[in-house]
PDB file of C-alpha atoms in Angstrom:
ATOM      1  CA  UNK N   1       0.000   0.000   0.000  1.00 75.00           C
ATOM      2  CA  UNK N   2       2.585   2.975  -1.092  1.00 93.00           C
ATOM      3  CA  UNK N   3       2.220   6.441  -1.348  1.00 95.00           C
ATOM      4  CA  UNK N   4       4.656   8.218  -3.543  1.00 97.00           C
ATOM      5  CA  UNK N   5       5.766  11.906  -3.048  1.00 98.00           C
ATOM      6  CA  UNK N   6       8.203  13.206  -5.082  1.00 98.00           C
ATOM      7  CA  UNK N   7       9.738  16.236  -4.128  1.00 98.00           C
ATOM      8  CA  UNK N   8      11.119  17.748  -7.472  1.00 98.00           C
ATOM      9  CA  UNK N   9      12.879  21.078  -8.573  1.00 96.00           C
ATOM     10  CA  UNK N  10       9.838  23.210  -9.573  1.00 96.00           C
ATOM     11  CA  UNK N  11      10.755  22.998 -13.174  1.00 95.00           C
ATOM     12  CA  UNK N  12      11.009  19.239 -13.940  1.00 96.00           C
ATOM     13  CA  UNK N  13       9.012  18.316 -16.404  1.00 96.00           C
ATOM     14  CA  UNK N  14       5.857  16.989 -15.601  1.00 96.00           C
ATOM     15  CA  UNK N  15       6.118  14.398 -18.233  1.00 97.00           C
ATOM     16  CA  UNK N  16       9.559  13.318 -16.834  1.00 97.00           C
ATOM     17  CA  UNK N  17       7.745  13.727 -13.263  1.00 97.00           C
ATOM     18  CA  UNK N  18       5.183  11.142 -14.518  1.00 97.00           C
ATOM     19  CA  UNK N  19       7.609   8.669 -16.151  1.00 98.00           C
ATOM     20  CA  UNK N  20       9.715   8.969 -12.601  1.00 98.00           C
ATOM     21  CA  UNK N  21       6.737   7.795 -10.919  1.00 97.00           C
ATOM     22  CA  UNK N  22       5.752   5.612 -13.415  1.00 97.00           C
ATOM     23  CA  UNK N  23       9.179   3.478 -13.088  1.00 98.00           C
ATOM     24  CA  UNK N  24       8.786   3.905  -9.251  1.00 98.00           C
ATOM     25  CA  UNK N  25       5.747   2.310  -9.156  1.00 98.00           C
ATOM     26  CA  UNK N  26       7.220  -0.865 -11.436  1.00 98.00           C
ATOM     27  CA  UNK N  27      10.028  -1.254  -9.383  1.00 98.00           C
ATOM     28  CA  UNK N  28       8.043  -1.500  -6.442  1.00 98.00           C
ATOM     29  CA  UNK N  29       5.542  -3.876  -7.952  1.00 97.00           C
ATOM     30  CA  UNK N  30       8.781  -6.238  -9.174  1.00 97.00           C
ATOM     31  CA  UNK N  31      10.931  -5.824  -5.908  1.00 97.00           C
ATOM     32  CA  UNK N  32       8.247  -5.118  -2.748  1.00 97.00           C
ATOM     33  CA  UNK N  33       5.184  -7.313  -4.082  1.00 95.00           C
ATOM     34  CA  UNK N  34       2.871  -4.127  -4.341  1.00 95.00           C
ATOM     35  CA  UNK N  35      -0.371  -4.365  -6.326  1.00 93.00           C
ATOM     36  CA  UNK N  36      -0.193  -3.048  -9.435  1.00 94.00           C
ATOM     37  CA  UNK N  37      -3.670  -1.529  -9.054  1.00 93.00           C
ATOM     38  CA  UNK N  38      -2.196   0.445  -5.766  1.00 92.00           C
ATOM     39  CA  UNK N  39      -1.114   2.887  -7.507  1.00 91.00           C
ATOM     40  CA  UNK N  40      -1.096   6.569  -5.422  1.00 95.00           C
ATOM     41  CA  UNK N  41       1.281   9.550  -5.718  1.00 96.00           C
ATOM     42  CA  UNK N  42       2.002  12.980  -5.282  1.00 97.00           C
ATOM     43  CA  UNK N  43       4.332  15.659  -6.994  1.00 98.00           C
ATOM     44  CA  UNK N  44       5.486  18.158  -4.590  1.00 97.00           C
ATOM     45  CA  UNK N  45       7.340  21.114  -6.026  1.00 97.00           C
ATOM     46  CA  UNK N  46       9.969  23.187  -4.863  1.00 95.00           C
ATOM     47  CA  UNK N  47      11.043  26.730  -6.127  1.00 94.00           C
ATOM     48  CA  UNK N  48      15.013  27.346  -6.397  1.00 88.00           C
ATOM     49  CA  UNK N  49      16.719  27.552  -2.974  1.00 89.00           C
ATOM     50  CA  UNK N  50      13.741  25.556  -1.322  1.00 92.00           C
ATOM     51  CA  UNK N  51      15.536  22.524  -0.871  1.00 89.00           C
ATOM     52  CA  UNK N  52      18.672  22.249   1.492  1.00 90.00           C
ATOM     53  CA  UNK N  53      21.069  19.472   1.045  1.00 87.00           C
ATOM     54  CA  UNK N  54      24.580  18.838   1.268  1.00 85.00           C
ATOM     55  CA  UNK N  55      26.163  18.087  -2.339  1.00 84.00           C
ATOM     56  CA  UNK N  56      28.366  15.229  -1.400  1.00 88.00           C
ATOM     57  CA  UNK N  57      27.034  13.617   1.761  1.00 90.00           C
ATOM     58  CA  UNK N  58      26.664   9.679   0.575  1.00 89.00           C
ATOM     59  CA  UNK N  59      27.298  10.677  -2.587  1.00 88.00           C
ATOM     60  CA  UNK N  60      28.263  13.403  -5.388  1.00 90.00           C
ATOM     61  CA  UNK N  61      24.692  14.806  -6.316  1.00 91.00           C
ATOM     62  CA  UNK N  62      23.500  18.528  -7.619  1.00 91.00           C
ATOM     63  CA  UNK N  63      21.172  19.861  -4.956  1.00 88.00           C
ATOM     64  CA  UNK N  64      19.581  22.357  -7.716  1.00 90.00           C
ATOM     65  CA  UNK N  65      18.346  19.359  -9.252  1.00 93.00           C
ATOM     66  CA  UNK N  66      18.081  16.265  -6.757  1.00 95.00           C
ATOM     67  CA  UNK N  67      14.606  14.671  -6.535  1.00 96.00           C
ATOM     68  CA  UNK N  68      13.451  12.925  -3.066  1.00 97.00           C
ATOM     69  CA  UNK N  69      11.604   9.948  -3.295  1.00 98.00           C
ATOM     70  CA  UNK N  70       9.750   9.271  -0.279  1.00 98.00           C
ATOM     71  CA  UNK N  71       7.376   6.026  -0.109  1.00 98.00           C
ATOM     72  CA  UNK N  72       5.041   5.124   2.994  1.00 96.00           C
ATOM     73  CA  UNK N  73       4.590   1.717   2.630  1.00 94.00           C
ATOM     74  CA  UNK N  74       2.897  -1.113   4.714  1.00 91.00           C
ATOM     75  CA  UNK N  75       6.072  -3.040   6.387  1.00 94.00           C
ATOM     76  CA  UNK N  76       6.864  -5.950   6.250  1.00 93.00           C
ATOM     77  CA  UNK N  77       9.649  -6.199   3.653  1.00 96.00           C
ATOM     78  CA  UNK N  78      13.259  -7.441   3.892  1.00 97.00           C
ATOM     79  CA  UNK N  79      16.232  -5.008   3.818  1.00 97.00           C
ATOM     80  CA  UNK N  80      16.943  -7.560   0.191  1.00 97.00           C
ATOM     81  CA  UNK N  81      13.966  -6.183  -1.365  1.00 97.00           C
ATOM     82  CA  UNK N  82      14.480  -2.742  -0.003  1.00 97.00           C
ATOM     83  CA  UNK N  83      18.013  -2.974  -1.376  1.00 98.00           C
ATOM     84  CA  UNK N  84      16.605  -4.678  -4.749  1.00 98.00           C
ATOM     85  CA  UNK N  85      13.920  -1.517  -4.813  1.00 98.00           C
ATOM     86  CA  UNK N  86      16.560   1.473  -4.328  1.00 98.00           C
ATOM     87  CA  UNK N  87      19.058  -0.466  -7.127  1.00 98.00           C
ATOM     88  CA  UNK N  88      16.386  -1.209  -9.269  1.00 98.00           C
ATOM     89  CA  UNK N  89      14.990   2.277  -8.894  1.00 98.00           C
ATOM     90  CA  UNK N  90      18.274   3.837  -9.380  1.00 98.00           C
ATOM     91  CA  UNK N  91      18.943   1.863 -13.069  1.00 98.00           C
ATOM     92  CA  UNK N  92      15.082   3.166 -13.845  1.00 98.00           C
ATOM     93  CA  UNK N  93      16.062   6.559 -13.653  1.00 98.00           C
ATOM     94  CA  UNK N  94      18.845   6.259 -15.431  1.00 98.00           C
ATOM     95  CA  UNK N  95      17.224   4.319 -18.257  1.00 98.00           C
ATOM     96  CA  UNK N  96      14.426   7.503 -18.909  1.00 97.00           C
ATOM     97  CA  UNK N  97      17.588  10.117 -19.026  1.00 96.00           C
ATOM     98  CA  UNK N  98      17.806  11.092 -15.042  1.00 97.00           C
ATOM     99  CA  UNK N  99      20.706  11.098 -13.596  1.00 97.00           C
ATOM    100  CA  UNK N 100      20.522   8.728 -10.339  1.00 97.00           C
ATOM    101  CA  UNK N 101      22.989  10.192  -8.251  1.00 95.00           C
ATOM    102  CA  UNK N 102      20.516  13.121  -8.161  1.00 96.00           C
ATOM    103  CA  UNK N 103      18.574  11.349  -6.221  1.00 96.00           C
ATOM    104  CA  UNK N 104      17.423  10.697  -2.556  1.00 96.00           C
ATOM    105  CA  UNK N 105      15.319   7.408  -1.847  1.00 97.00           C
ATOM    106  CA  UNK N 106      13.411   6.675   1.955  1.00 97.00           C
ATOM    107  CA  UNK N 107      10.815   4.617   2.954  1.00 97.00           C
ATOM    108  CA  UNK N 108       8.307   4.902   5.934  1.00 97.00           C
ATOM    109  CA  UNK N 109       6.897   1.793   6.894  1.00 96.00           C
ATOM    110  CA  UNK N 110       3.550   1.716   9.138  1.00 92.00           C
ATOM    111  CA  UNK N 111       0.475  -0.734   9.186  1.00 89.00           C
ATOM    112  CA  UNK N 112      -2.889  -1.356   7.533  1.00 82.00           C
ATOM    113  CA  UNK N 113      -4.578   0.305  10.990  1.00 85.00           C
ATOM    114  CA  UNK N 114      -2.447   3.817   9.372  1.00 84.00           C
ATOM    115  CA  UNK N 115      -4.192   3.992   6.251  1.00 82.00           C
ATOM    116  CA  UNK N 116      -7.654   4.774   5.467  1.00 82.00           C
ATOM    117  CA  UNK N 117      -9.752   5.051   2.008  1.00 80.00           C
ATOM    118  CA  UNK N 118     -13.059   5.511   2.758  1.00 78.00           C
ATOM    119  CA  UNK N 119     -15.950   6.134   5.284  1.00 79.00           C
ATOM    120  CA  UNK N 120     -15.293   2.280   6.353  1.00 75.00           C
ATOM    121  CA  UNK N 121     -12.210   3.099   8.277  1.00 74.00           C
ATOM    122  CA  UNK N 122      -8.857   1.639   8.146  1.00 73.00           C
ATOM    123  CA  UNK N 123      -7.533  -0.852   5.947  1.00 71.00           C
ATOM    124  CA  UNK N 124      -7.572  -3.165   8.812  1.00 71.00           C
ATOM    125  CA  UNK N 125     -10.740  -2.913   9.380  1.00 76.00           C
ATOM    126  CA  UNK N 126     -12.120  -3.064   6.338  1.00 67.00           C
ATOM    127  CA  UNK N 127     -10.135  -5.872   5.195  1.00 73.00           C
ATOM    128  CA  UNK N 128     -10.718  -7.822   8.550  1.00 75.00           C
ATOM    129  CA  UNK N 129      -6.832  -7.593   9.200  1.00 73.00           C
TER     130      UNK N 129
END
């Protein structure tokens, strides 16, 4: 049960924004076991000097163009398919013409009594969990 964000430089593409997304949601159908009907995400933009990162911690990145993935997820899955996600993910960009080291993957992990779609209540509930 993700839900994307992706916080990206206010003028990325929103076709590229899509396709980013797109790949994310692939890789975490292939490596996490997510339904490939559970499909939720949100595009958060930021204007120039908005985000604040350090251009070599973990890694050489540019901070005027680094995206941040962040995925809440129900837990659950190893650190292998975690690992298998962020490499997977990190080839995906790279295959649609983003460079991957400008890039910043996390997950948060909760349960099905954190989510809720409709006037039913939680996920647990509704799915007898």
């Amino acid at each position: 049960m993700p839900f994307n964000k992706l916080h990206v430089p206010e003028a990325l593409d929103s076709a590229l924004c899509h396709a980013i997304n797109d790949q994310l949601h692939a890789s975490l159908v292939e490596n996490c076991a997510v339904h490939e009907d559970d499909f939720f995400c949100l595009i958060c933009r930021y204007r120039p000097g908005d985000m604040i990162l350090h251009p070599t911690f973990l890694g050489e990145r540019d901070p005027a163009a680094t995206i941040v993935i962040e995925i809440a997820l129900l837990g659950g899955r190893s650190d292998a398919q975690k690992e298998a996600l962020y490499k997977d993910m990190r080839a995906r960009l790279e295959e649609i013409g983003f460079d991957p080291r400008n890039s910043i993957m996390f997950l948060i992990e909760n349960s099905p009594s954190d989510w809720s779609f409709s006037a039913a209540g939680s996920v647990r509930t509704v799915l007898g969990l």
